Coordinates of C-alpha atoms and ligand atoms in Angstrom, one line a residue:
Chain A
M166 CA 0.0 0.0 0.0
K167 CA 1.2 3.5 -0.8
K168 CA -0.1 6.6 0.8
I169 CA -0.3 9.4 -1.7
E170 CA -0.7 13.1 -1.1
I171 CA -3.4 14.5 -3.4
L172 CA -3.3 18.1 -2.1
T173 CA -2.4 20.3 0.7
I174 CA -4.0 23.7 1.4
E175 CA -2.6 26.0 4.1
S176 CA -4.9 27.8 6.5
L177 CA -4.5 31.0 8.5
N178 CA -5.2 29.4 11.8
R179 CA -5.9 25.7 11.3
S180 CA -3.5 22.9 10.5
P181 CA -3.0 22.5 6.8
L182 CA -5.6 20.4 5.0
T183 CA -3.9 17.4 3.5
I184 CA -6.0 15.1 1.4
E185 CA -4.5 11.6 1.1
G186 CA -5.3 8.6 -0.9
Y187 CA -4.4 5.0 -0.1
L188 CA -3.3 3.2 -3.2
F189 CA -3.2 -0.6 -3.3
E190 CA -1.3 -1.7 -6.4
G191 CA -2.8 -4.8 -8.0
S192 CA -0.8 -7.8 -9.0
D193 CA -2.4 -8.1 -12.4
P194 CA -2.0 -5.0 -14.6
K195 CA -5.0 -6.2 -16.7
A196 CA -7.4 -6.5 -13.7
A197 CA -10.0 -3.8 -13.3
S198 CA -9.0 -0.7 -11.3
V199 CA -11.3 1.1 -8.9
A200 CA -11.3 4.4 -7.0
I201 CA -13.4 5.0 -4.0
V202 CA -14.2 8.3 -2.3
G203 CA -15.4 8.4 1.3
A204 CA -16.5 11.5 3.1
M205 CA -16.9 14.6 0.9
E206 CA -18.9 16.4 3.5
G207 CA -19.1 16.5 7.3
K208 CA -22.0 16.0 9.7
T209 CA -22.2 12.3 9.0
V210 CA -19.7 9.5 9.5
L211 CA -20.8 6.4 7.7
P212 CA -19.0 7.2 4.4
L213 CA -15.9 7.9 6.4
Y214 CA -16.2 4.8 8.5
S215 CA -17.0 2.5 5.6
A216 CA -14.1 3.8 3.5
S217 CA -11.6 3.6 6.4
K218 CA -12.7 0.1 7.2
L219 CA -12.0 -0.8 3.6
V220 CA -8.5 0.6 3.9
E221 CA -8.0 -1.6 6.9
F222 CA -9.4 -4.6 5.2
L223 CA -7.2 -4.3 2.1
R224 CA -4.2 -3.6 4.3
N225 CA -4.5 -6.2 7.0
E226 CA -7.3 -8.6 6.5
I227 CA -7.3 -9.7 3.0
G228 CA -4.2 -11.8 4.0
N229 CA -2.2 -12.1 0.8
K230 CA -1.2 -9.1 -1.3
E231 CA -1.6 -11.3 -4.4
K232 CA -5.3 -11.3 -3.7
I233 CA -5.4 -7.6 -4.7
R234 CA -5.4 -7.9 -8.5
G235 CA -6.4 -4.5 -9.7
N236 CA -5.3 -1.1 -8.6
I237 CA -7.5 0.3 -5.8
L238 CA -7.4 3.9 -4.7
I239 CA -9.3 4.9 -1.6
I240 CA -9.7 8.5 -0.5
P241 CA -11.5 8.2 2.9
S242 CA -12.0 11.9 3.5
I243 CA -11.8 15.0 1.4
N244 CA -13.4 17.6 3.7
H245 CA -11.6 17.1 7.0
Y246 CA -12.2 20.7 7.8
A247 CA -16.0 20.2 7.8
L248 CA -15.9 16.8 9.5
N249 CA -13.8 18.2 12.4
L250 CA -16.3 21.0 13.0
G251 CA -19.5 19.0 12.5
E252 CA -20.3 21.2 9.5
R253 CA -21.7 19.7 6.4
F254 CA -20.0 21.8 3.8
W255 CA -16.7 23.7 3.2
P256 CA -16.7 25.6 6.5
L257 CA -15.6 29.1 5.2
D258 CA -18.2 29.6 2.4
K259 CA -20.4 26.5 2.8
T260 CA -19.7 25.2 -0.7
D261 CA -20.9 21.7 -1.3
L262 CA -17.8 20.0 -2.8
N263 CA -20.1 17.6 -4.6
M264 CA -21.5 20.5 -6.6
I265 CA -18.2 21.8 -8.0
F266 CA -16.8 19.0 -10.2
P267 CA -14.7 18.7 -12.3
G268 CA -13.2 21.7 -10.5
Y269 CA -10.8 24.3 -11.8
G270 CA -7.1 24.5 -11.0
A271 CA -6.9 28.3 -11.1
G272 CA -10.3 29.0 -9.5
E273 CA -11.7 29.3 -6.0
T274 CA -10.3 27.1 -3.1
T275 CA -13.0 24.5 -3.4
Q276 CA -12.7 24.4 -7.2
R277 CA -9.0 23.7 -6.7
I278 CA -9.7 21.0 -4.3
A279 CA -12.2 19.3 -6.6
H280 CA -9.8 19.7 -9.5
K281 CA -6.9 17.9 -7.7
V282 CA -9.2 15.2 -6.4
F283 CA -10.6 14.7 -9.8
E284 CA -7.2 14.4 -11.3
A285 CA -6.3 11.7 -8.8
L286 CA -9.6 9.9 -9.5
S287 CA -9.4 10.0 -13.3
G288 CA -8.5 7.0 -15.4
Y289 CA -9.9 4.3 -13.2
D290 CA -12.2 1.7 -14.7
Y291 CA -14.7 2.0 -11.9
G292 CA -15.6 4.6 -9.3
I293 CA -17.6 4.6 -6.1
S294 CA -18.6 7.8 -4.3
L295 CA -20.0 7.4 -0.8
E296 CA -22.6 10.0 -0.1
T297 CA -25.6 10.8 2.1
R298 CA -28.9 12.4 1.2
N299 CA -29.1 16.1 1.0
D300 CA -32.7 16.6 2.1
L301 CA -32.6 16.1 5.8
S302 CA -33.6 12.5 5.6
S303 CA -31.9 9.2 6.3
C304 CA -32.3 6.2 4.1
I305 CA -31.5 2.6 3.6
S306 CA -28.2 2.1 1.8
Y307 CA -28.8 2.2 -1.9
I308 CA -27.2 3.1 -5.2
S309 CA -27.9 6.3 -6.9
L310 CA -27.2 6.1 -10.6
L311 CA -27.8 9.2 -12.8
Q312 CA -29.6 8.9 -16.1
S313 CA -26.6 10.6 -17.7
G314 CA -26.4 8.5 -20.8
Y315 CA -23.0 7.2 -19.6
E316 CA -24.2 5.2 -16.7
D317 CA -23.6 1.5 -16.3
I318 CA -26.4 -0.5 -14.7
P319 CA -24.7 -3.9 -14.9
S320 CA -21.8 -2.8 -12.8
A321 CA -24.1 -1.0 -10.3
R322 CA -25.9 -4.4 -9.8
K323 CA -22.6 -5.9 -8.6
C324 CA -22.8 -4.1 -5.3
G325 CA -25.8 -6.3 -4.4
L326 CA -27.6 -3.6 -2.6
R327 CA -31.4 -3.7 -2.4
L328 CA -32.1 -0.7 -4.6
I329 CA -30.6 1.1 -7.5
H330 CA -32.3 4.5 -7.9
H331 CA -32.0 5.3 -11.6
K332 CA -32.2 9.0 -11.0
E333 CA -33.4 11.7 -13.4
M334 CA -30.7 14.3 -13.9
K335 CA -31.2 17.7 -12.3
P336 CA -29.1 20.7 -13.3
T337 CA -27.1 20.5 -10.1
D338 CA -26.2 16.9 -11.0
T339 CA -24.0 18.1 -13.8
V340 CA -21.4 19.3 -11.3
S341 CA -21.4 16.2 -9.2
L342 CA -18.5 13.8 -9.0
Q343 CA -20.5 10.9 -10.3
Y344 CA -21.6 12.7 -13.5
N345 CA -18.2 14.1 -14.3
W346 CA -16.4 10.8 -13.6
Q347 CA -18.8 9.1 -16.0
L348 CA -18.2 11.8 -18.6
W349 CA -14.5 11.0 -18.4
G350 CA -14.9 7.3 -18.9
T351 CA -15.1 5.8 -15.4
K352 CA -18.1 3.6 -14.6
A353 CA -19.1 5.6 -11.6
L354 CA -21.9 5.1 -9.1
S355 CA -22.8 6.6 -5.7
I356 CA -23.7 4.6 -2.7
I357 CA -26.1 6.7 -0.6
C358 CA -25.5 5.9 3.1
P359 CA -27.7 6.4 6.1
S360 CA -27.2 9.9 7.5
D361 CA -26.2 8.7 11.0
T362 CA -24.0 10.9 13.0
K363 CA -23.6 8.3 15.7
I364 CA -22.9 4.8 14.7
E365 CA -22.9 1.4 16.1
T366 CA -19.9 -0.9 15.8
D367 CA -21.3 -2.8 12.8
G368 CA -23.1 0.2 11.2
Y369 CA -20.7 0.3 8.3
K370 CA -21.1 -3.4 7.4
E371 CA -23.7 -3.3 4.7
I372 CA -21.9 -0.6 2.8
F373 CA -18.5 -2.1 3.4
E374 CA -19.7 -5.6 2.2
S375 CA -21.3 -4.1 -0.9
M376 CA -18.0 -2.6 -1.8
V377 CA -16.1 -5.9 -1.2
R378 CA -18.7 -7.7 -3.2
F379 CA -18.2 -5.2 -6.0
L380 CA -14.4 -5.5 -5.9
Y381 CA -14.7 -9.2 -6.2
A382 CA -17.3 -9.2 -9.0
I383 CA -15.2 -6.9 -11.2
G384 CA -12.1 -9.0 -10.5
S385 CA -10.1 -6.4 -8.5
I386 CA -9.8 -8.7 -5.5
E387 CA -10.0 -12.4 -4.8
Y388 CA -12.1 -12.5 -1.7
K389 CA -15.7 -13.6 -1.7
V390 CA -18.4 -12.4 0.5
M391 CA -22.0 -13.6 0.5
L392 CA -24.2 -12.8 -2.4
G393 CA -26.2 -9.7 -2.1
Y394 CA -29.6 -8.7 -3.4
D395 CA -30.7 -8.9 -7.0
S396 CA -31.1 -5.1 -7.0
N397 CA -34.4 -3.5 -7.8
I398 CA -34.2 -0.7 -10.3
V399 CA -36.3 2.2 -9.0
Y400 CA -37.6 5.3 -10.7
N401 CA -39.3 8.3 -9.1
K402 CA -42.7 7.2 -10.1
G403 CA -42.3 4.1 -8.0
I404 CA -41.8 6.2 -4.9
E405 CA -44.7 7.4 -2.8
I406 CA -44.2 10.7 -1.0
V407 CA -45.7 11.1 2.5
K408 CA -45.9 14.7 3.8
T409 CA -47.0 15.7 7.3
P410 CA -49.9 18.2 7.4
K411 CA -48.9 19.1 11.0
S412 CA -45.7 20.4 12.5
G413 CA -44.3 19.4 15.9
I414 CA -42.3 16.6 17.4
F415 CA -41.8 13.8 14.8
I416 CA -41.8 10.2 16.0
P417 CA -41.3 7.7 13.3
T418 CA -42.7 4.4 14.5
K419 CA -41.3 2.5 11.5
K420 CA -37.6 2.6 10.4
T421 CA -36.0 2.7 7.1
G422 CA -36.0 -0.7 5.4
A423 CA -39.3 -1.7 7.1
S424 CA -42.0 -3.4 5.0
V425 CA -45.3 -1.7 5.6
A426 CA -48.9 -2.4 4.7
K427 CA -51.3 0.2 3.4
E428 CA -53.0 2.1 6.2
E429 CA -50.5 0.9 8.8
M430 CA -49.3 3.6 11.2
I431 CA -45.7 4.6 10.4
G432 CA -45.3 7.7 12.5
K433 CA -46.9 10.4 14.6
I434 CA -46.6 14.1 15.3
I435 CA -46.8 15.4 18.8
N436 CA -47.7 19.0 19.8
A437 CA -44.4 20.4 20.9
L438 CA -45.8 22.3 23.9
E439 CA -48.7 20.2 25.1
G440 CA -47.6 16.6 24.3
N441 CA -50.7 15.4 22.7
V442 CA -50.7 13.5 19.4
V443 CA -51.9 15.9 16.7
H444 CA -51.4 13.7 13.7
R445 CA -50.9 10.0 12.9
I446 CA -49.1 9.1 9.7
F447 CA -50.3 6.0 7.8
A448 CA -48.7 4.3 4.9
P449 CA -50.5 5.2 1.7
C450 CA -49.5 1.9 0.0
D451 CA -47.9 -1.4 0.6
G452 CA -44.1 -1.1 0.3
V453 CA -40.8 -0.6 1.9
I454 CA -39.8 2.6 3.7
T455 CA -36.7 3.9 1.9
C456 CA -36.3 7.3 3.6
V457 CA -37.3 8.9 6.9
Y458 CA -37.1 12.5 7.9
N459 CA -34.0 12.7 10.1
N460 CA -34.8 15.3 12.7
G461 CA -36.9 15.2 15.9
L462 CA -38.7 18.4 15.0
I463 CA -40.7 18.7 11.8
L464 CA -42.2 21.5 9.8
E465 CA -45.7 21.5 8.3
N466 CA -45.8 19.9 4.9
A467 CA -42.3 18.6 5.3
L468 CA -41.6 15.3 3.6
A469 CA -41.7 12.7 6.4
F470 CA -41.4 9.4 4.5
R471 CA -40.6 7.9 1.1
I472 CA -42.0 4.5 0.4
L473 CA -41.1 2.3 -2.4
K474 CA -44.4 0.9 -3.7
N475 CA -44.5 -2.8 -3.8
A476 CA -46.1 -3.0 -7.2
S477 CA -43.3 -1.0 -8.8
A478 CA -40.3 -2.8 -7.3
Chain B
M215 CA -51.4 47.8 -1.2
Q216 CA -52.4 44.3 -0.5
I217 CA -50.3 41.9 1.5
K218 CA -50.6 38.2 0.8
E219 CA -48.9 35.1 2.2
I220 CA -47.6 33.1 -0.8
F221 CA -46.2 30.3 1.2
S222 CA -46.5 29.2 4.8
S223 CA -45.4 26.4 7.0
Q224 CA -46.1 26.0 10.7
L225 CA -42.8 25.4 12.5
P226 CA -42.5 22.8 15.1
V227 CA -42.6 25.0 18.1
G228 CA -45.1 27.9 18.3
E229 CA -44.1 29.8 15.2
K230 CA -45.1 30.0 11.5
L231 CA -42.9 30.6 8.5
T232 CA -44.6 32.9 6.0
I233 CA -43.3 34.4 2.8
K234 CA -45.1 37.6 2.0
R235 CA -45.9 39.5 -1.1
N236 CA -47.1 43.1 -1.3
R237 CA -49.1 44.0 -4.3
F238 CA -49.5 47.6 -5.6
S239 CA -52.3 47.8 -8.1
P240 CA -53.4 50.7 -10.3
T241 CA -56.6 52.5 -9.3
E242 CA -58.0 51.6 -12.7
E243 CA -57.6 48.0 -13.7
K244 CA -57.3 47.7 -17.5
S245 CA -56.7 44.6 -19.6
G246 CA -53.2 44.8 -21.0
N247 CA -51.8 46.2 -17.8
K248 CA -48.3 44.9 -17.2
R249 CA -47.1 43.2 -14.0
V250 CA -43.6 43.5 -12.6
S251 CA -42.2 41.4 -9.7
I252 CA -39.3 42.5 -7.5
V253 CA -37.7 39.7 -5.5
S254 CA -34.9 39.7 -2.9
G255 CA -33.6 37.7 0.0
I256 CA -33.5 34.3 -1.8
H257 CA -30.1 34.2 -0.1
G258 CA -30.6 35.0 3.6
D259 CA -27.3 36.8 4.1
E260 CA -28.0 39.3 1.4
L261 CA -29.9 42.4 2.5
E262 CA -29.3 45.2 -0.1
G263 CA -32.5 44.2 -1.9
Q264 CA -34.5 44.8 1.3
Y265 CA -33.5 48.4 1.2
V266 CA -34.2 48.9 -2.5
I267 CA -37.6 47.4 -2.0
Y268 CA -38.2 49.5 1.0
L269 CA -37.5 52.6 -1.1
L270 CA -39.7 51.4 -3.9
A271 CA -42.6 50.6 -1.5
T272 CA -42.3 54.1 -0.1
W273 CA -42.3 55.7 -3.5
L274 CA -45.4 53.6 -4.6
A275 CA -47.2 54.5 -1.4
N276 CA -46.5 58.2 -1.9
N277 CA -47.5 58.1 -5.6
P278 CA -50.7 56.0 -5.8
N279 CA -51.9 57.7 -8.9
A280 CA -48.8 57.1 -10.9
L281 CA -49.5 53.4 -11.2
R282 CA -50.6 51.9 -14.5
G283 CA -49.7 48.3 -13.9
T284 CA -49.2 45.8 -11.0
I285 CA -46.1 45.8 -9.0
D286 CA -45.5 42.8 -6.7
L287 CA -42.8 43.0 -4.0
Y288 CA -41.2 39.9 -2.4
P289 CA -38.5 41.4 -0.1
G290 CA -37.8 38.4 2.1
V291 CA -38.0 35.0 0.3
N292 CA -35.7 33.2 2.6
A293 CA -37.4 34.6 5.7
L294 CA -35.8 32.3 8.2
G295 CA -32.4 32.8 6.6
I296 CA -32.6 36.5 6.7
D297 CA -33.4 36.5 10.4
S298 CA -30.5 34.1 11.3
I299 CA -27.7 35.3 8.9
T300 CA -28.0 32.1 7.0
R301 CA -27.5 32.1 3.2
G302 CA -29.4 28.9 2.5
F303 CA -32.7 27.6 3.9
P304 CA -31.9 26.9 7.6
I305 CA -32.3 23.4 9.0
Y306 CA -32.0 21.9 5.5
E307 CA -28.8 23.8 4.6
V308 CA -29.8 24.1 1.0
D309 CA -29.3 27.0 -1.4
L310 CA -32.7 28.0 -2.6
N311 CA -31.3 29.5 -5.7
R312 CA -30.1 26.0 -6.7
S313 CA -33.5 24.4 -5.9
F314 CA -35.7 25.8 -8.7
P315 CA -38.1 25.1 -10.2
G316 CA -39.0 22.9 -7.2
G317 CA -42.4 21.2 -6.9
D318 CA -45.2 20.2 -4.7
K319 CA -43.8 16.7 -4.1
E320 CA -40.4 17.9 -3.1
F321 CA -38.8 18.5 0.3
L322 CA -39.9 21.7 1.9
P323 CA -37.4 24.1 0.3
G324 CA -38.5 22.7 -3.0
Q325 CA -42.1 23.5 -2.2
L326 CA -41.1 27.0 -1.1
V327 CA -39.4 27.9 -4.4
D328 CA -42.2 26.3 -6.4
A329 CA -44.7 28.6 -4.5
L330 CA -42.6 31.6 -5.4
A331 CA -42.2 30.6 -9.0
Q332 CA -45.9 29.9 -9.4
D333 CA -46.8 33.3 -7.8
V334 CA -44.4 35.3 -10.0
K335 CA -45.5 33.4 -13.1
G336 CA -47.4 35.6 -15.4
S337 CA -45.3 38.7 -14.6
D338 CA -44.0 40.5 -17.7
I339 CA -40.8 41.4 -15.9
A340 CA -39.0 40.2 -12.7
I341 CA -36.0 41.6 -11.0
D342 CA -34.1 39.4 -8.5
I343 CA -31.9 41.5 -6.3
H344 CA -28.8 39.9 -4.8
S345 CA -25.9 41.3 -2.9
S346 CA -23.0 39.1 -3.8
N347 CA -22.2 37.4 -0.5
I348 CA -20.4 38.2 2.7
F349 CA -17.0 37.7 1.0
L350 CA -17.1 40.0 -1.9
R351 CA -18.3 43.6 -2.6
E352 CA -19.7 44.3 -6.0
I353 CA -20.6 47.4 -7.9
P354 CA -24.3 47.5 -9.1
Q355 CA -24.4 45.1 -12.0
I356 CA -26.8 42.9 -14.0
R357 CA -26.0 39.3 -14.7
I358 CA -27.5 38.0 -17.9
N359 CA -27.5 34.5 -19.3
K360 CA -26.7 34.7 -23.1
E361 CA -29.6 32.3 -23.7
F362 CA -32.1 35.0 -22.8
S363 CA -30.1 38.2 -23.6
E364 CA -32.2 39.2 -26.6
A365 CA -35.2 39.8 -24.3
T366 CA -33.4 40.9 -21.2
L367 CA -30.5 43.1 -22.3
P368 CA -32.6 46.1 -23.4
L369 CA -34.3 46.1 -20.0
A370 CA -31.0 45.7 -18.2
K371 CA -29.7 48.9 -19.9
K372 CA -32.5 50.9 -18.2
L373 CA -31.7 49.9 -14.7
N374 CA -29.0 52.5 -13.9
C375 CA -26.4 49.9 -13.1
D376 CA -22.7 50.2 -13.8
F377 CA -22.0 46.9 -15.4
I378 CA -23.8 44.3 -17.5
W379 CA -22.2 40.9 -17.4
I380 CA -23.4 38.6 -20.1
H381 CA -22.3 35.0 -19.3
D382 CA -22.6 31.8 -21.2
A383 CA -25.3 29.3 -20.3
V384 CA -24.2 27.0 -17.5
T385 CA -26.4 24.0 -16.8
V386 CA -26.1 24.2 -13.1
L387 CA -27.6 27.7 -13.2
E388 CA -30.8 26.3 -14.6
A389 CA -31.7 25.7 -11.0
T390 CA -31.9 29.4 -10.3
F391 CA -35.0 31.7 -10.0
S392 CA -34.0 33.7 -13.0
H393 CA -33.6 30.8 -15.3
T394 CA -36.8 29.3 -14.2
M395 CA -38.8 32.5 -14.7
N396 CA -37.1 33.3 -18.1
K397 CA -38.2 29.8 -19.2
L398 CA -41.7 30.5 -18.0
G399 CA -41.8 33.7 -20.2
T400 CA -41.1 36.3 -17.6
K401 CA -38.2 38.5 -18.6
T402 CA -36.0 38.2 -15.5
L403 CA -33.0 40.2 -14.5
V404 CA -30.5 39.4 -11.8
V405 CA -28.9 42.4 -10.0
E406 CA -25.8 41.9 -7.9
M407 CA -24.6 44.8 -5.8
G408 CA -23.0 45.7 -2.5
V409 CA -22.0 43.1 0.0
G410 CA -23.7 40.5 2.2
M411 CA -25.0 41.4 5.7
R412 CA -24.8 45.1 5.0
L413 CA -26.7 47.9 3.3
T414 CA -25.0 50.3 0.9
K415 CA -27.3 53.2 0.8
E416 CA -26.0 54.9 -2.4
Y417 CA -26.4 51.7 -4.3
G418 CA -30.0 51.3 -3.0
V419 CA -30.8 54.8 -4.3
Q420 CA -29.0 54.1 -7.6
L421 CA -31.0 51.0 -8.2
L422 CA -34.3 52.6 -7.2
N423 CA -33.7 55.2 -9.9
G424 CA -33.1 52.5 -12.3
I425 CA -36.2 50.5 -11.4
L426 CA -38.4 53.7 -11.6
N427 CA -36.8 54.4 -15.0
L428 CA -37.6 51.0 -16.2
L429 CA -41.2 51.1 -14.9
K430 CA -41.7 54.5 -16.5
S431 CA -40.3 53.5 -19.9
E432 CA -42.5 50.4 -19.8
G433 CA -45.5 52.5 -19.1
I434 CA -46.1 50.9 -15.7
I435 CA -45.8 54.2 -13.9
V436 CA -46.6 57.7 -15.2
T437 CA -44.5 60.5 -13.6
D438 CA -42.9 63.8 -14.6
E439 CA -39.7 62.8 -12.7
E440 CA -36.7 62.3 -14.9
Y441 CA -34.3 59.5 -14.0
E442 CA -30.8 60.1 -15.0
Q443 CA -29.2 56.9 -16.3
R444 CA -25.7 55.7 -16.2
E445 CA -24.2 54.2 -19.3
P446 CA -23.2 50.7 -18.1
F447 CA -20.1 49.1 -19.4
S448 CA -20.8 45.7 -20.8
S449 CA -18.8 42.4 -20.8
E450 CA -19.3 42.3 -24.6
I451 CA -16.7 45.0 -25.1
G452 CA -14.0 43.9 -22.7
D453 CA -12.7 41.1 -20.6
V454 CA -12.9 40.2 -16.9
F455 CA -9.7 39.5 -15.1
Y456 CA -9.6 37.5 -11.9
I457 CA -7.2 37.7 -9.0
N458 CA -7.3 34.7 -6.8
S459 CA -5.2 34.5 -3.7
P460 CA -2.0 32.5 -4.2
K461 CA -1.7 31.9 -0.4
S462 CA -3.8 31.4 2.6
G463 CA -3.7 34.2 5.2
L464 CA -5.2 37.6 5.9
F465 CA -6.0 39.8 3.0
V466 CA -5.3 43.5 3.5
A467 CA -6.6 45.7 0.6
E468 CA -4.5 48.5 -0.7
L469 CA -7.2 50.1 -2.9
N470 CA -10.8 50.9 -2.6
H471 CA -13.5 49.0 -4.3
C472 CA -14.5 50.4 -7.7
A473 CA -11.0 52.0 -8.2
M474 CA -9.7 52.5 -11.8
I475 CA -6.4 50.7 -11.8
E476 CA -3.5 50.1 -14.0
K477 CA -1.8 46.9 -14.9
G478 CA 0.8 46.1 -12.2
Q479 CA -0.7 48.4 -9.6
K480 CA -0.8 46.9 -6.1
V481 CA -4.2 45.6 -5.0
G482 CA -3.2 44.4 -1.5
S483 CA -1.2 41.9 0.5
I484 CA -1.7 38.5 2.1
V485 CA -0.2 38.6 5.6
N486 CA 0.4 36.4 8.6
P487 CA -0.6 38.1 11.8
L488 CA 1.3 35.7 14.0
N489 CA 4.8 36.7 12.8
G490 CA 4.2 39.9 10.9
E491 CA 5.3 38.3 7.6
I492 CA 4.0 39.5 4.2
L493 CA 3.2 36.2 2.5
E494 CA 2.4 37.7 -0.9
E495 CA 1.7 41.0 -2.6
L496 CA -1.0 41.1 -5.2
F497 CA -0.9 43.2 -8.4
A498 CA -3.4 43.9 -11.1
P499 CA -3.0 41.6 -14.1
N500 CA -4.6 44.2 -16.3
G501 CA -5.9 47.7 -16.2
G502 CA -9.5 48.6 -15.8
I503 CA -12.2 49.0 -13.1
M504 CA -12.0 46.8 -10.1
F505 CA -15.7 46.0 -9.8
T506 CA -15.3 43.1 -7.3
L507 CA -13.2 43.3 -4.2
R508 CA -12.7 40.9 -1.3
E509 CA -14.5 42.1 1.8
Y510 CA -14.0 39.2 4.2
P511 CA -10.3 39.2 5.0
V512 CA -9.6 35.6 5.8
V513 CA -8.6 33.8 2.6
Y514 CA -7.4 30.4 1.5
E515 CA -5.3 29.7 -1.4
G516 CA -7.7 30.3 -4.3
S517 CA -10.1 32.7 -2.6
L518 CA -11.3 35.3 -5.0
I519 CA -9.7 38.7 -4.2
A520 CA -10.8 40.9 -7.0
R521 CA -12.2 41.1 -10.5
I522 CA -11.2 43.7 -13.0
F523 CA -13.0 44.7 -16.1
G524 CA -11.0 46.2 -18.9
N525 CA -9.7 45.9 -22.4
P526 CA -6.7 43.6 -22.6
D527 CA -3.6 45.7 -22.2
N528 CA -1.2 45.8 -25.1
E529 CA 2.3 44.7 -24.4
K530 CA 3.7 48.1 -23.3
N531 CA 7.4 47.4 -22.8
Ligands
LIG243 ZN1 -27.4 35.9 -3.8

């Protein structure tokens, strides 16, 4: 394993930000190469944890270096400055780094960071970006694959996660890592991780295993884990939106990943000052809860749940 | 004068978020009357538009008989952000001006921008007033997407601004208010002026004059007042030169914002307060007007320090 420095930026009062990659050189030059990006933003730790566990796995647990066949680059964290402050975005100007690719070497600080990172990530056969949802919700771990015209569904299936969201492009997706990576010839996908800020010991496992499964399936490593799901391809029309007509304290009574039946209670809203239940939320259809609003206090008309309708899966 | 809530959401604890519009209508409603919408505060840390809209509301209240069309004022779109010095929509931490057109089935910020777009829809003209951000100070300028410039450039020239910056179409900017409204058939202009978190009174008065001038020339107000207009310089006839900081440190400006400068003139220094060292001195790469200047002194390598507009200098030596 080689540790490579991708970029260092000085700061007036903080330690320099040094972004590092862990490069595992494969034994077979013809084997597929992969680059993996962990945390691009702060306020959540699963992308960081999963990526760092993968570094440990490839370094210590896979046993034999020969078993790493293709080049594997892992960048566990890009935005240390945000992670260390519990901020989500670049702390000075709140730029979302995943909205600034492919970057620009002579531009703003964050454009320069994106540019250097993108340079390091370019040329790999496959790419995985670990992300979290940006709408104040948490979710089951799933793959987000843009309808970019360059996307590769067969490789996304190799992660064996339950869902692949084949996502319609929005204007802001054109500056995401995944899109630009694809544009430059890498079969890139995003694994959207639950937005947990506290994690249990094994909280990384599903994401971690999906990456190991992927690495095995594309021939980058010789290490087999159990088969995953035969992924469901999901489109927006297959997702039922559940809004709350009342504000207050939000208590989901069902978690992400739960199968629910139509008219089953999935959550309730409590009057924040008087403690009484002001609204009960019922599932509008049979299905699986994919996303739950991730805050104890909820605004009127906020999106409380997303349910993948059974008939559409 | 007629105040309406165009969007509301009860907050979790004893409070309601409301986005308000104030409508000034002519005493005589006629078919064919035009409608103009003035919007500000989509970014909660930008306040210059609040002052301009205040001045305009005062003028309209004092001149009720001048009105021949409808004028809608939306001074505080990101109401929670404005009251908490937050650029994006608080809680969700999302930039509303990257969330358009939004929709009823989206998360709450998406519902909010949808409500705004639906309400402004049908206006003949919209003006979205921004004040840069807390980092940069800007002279009053209009930003125009080339895609819509045929319709919007003639209007921009009437707004009494100093600079018209026509930029190429960028896909990510399709998520802005102005792009959405232009697509919906409302000729929409973006004003950038001043600096975040502050009011620049003279700019407010300057833009008010421009807006009144535009309203008068469009026949929306009738008044004997004459509005002197500046001749804006336009990015069509020159280039924009950027100075980005080569080092991280504290930026100390040498010149004032708006200064006319020559190539090689010193713009400022990047210093280190801890040891008194000058880390880097910055010089103008080209002559012209320095229309953007760094306001927030803490910089990283790459931070934008200044923008200069001018004609490319010939090799002089
Ligand atoms: Zn703005």
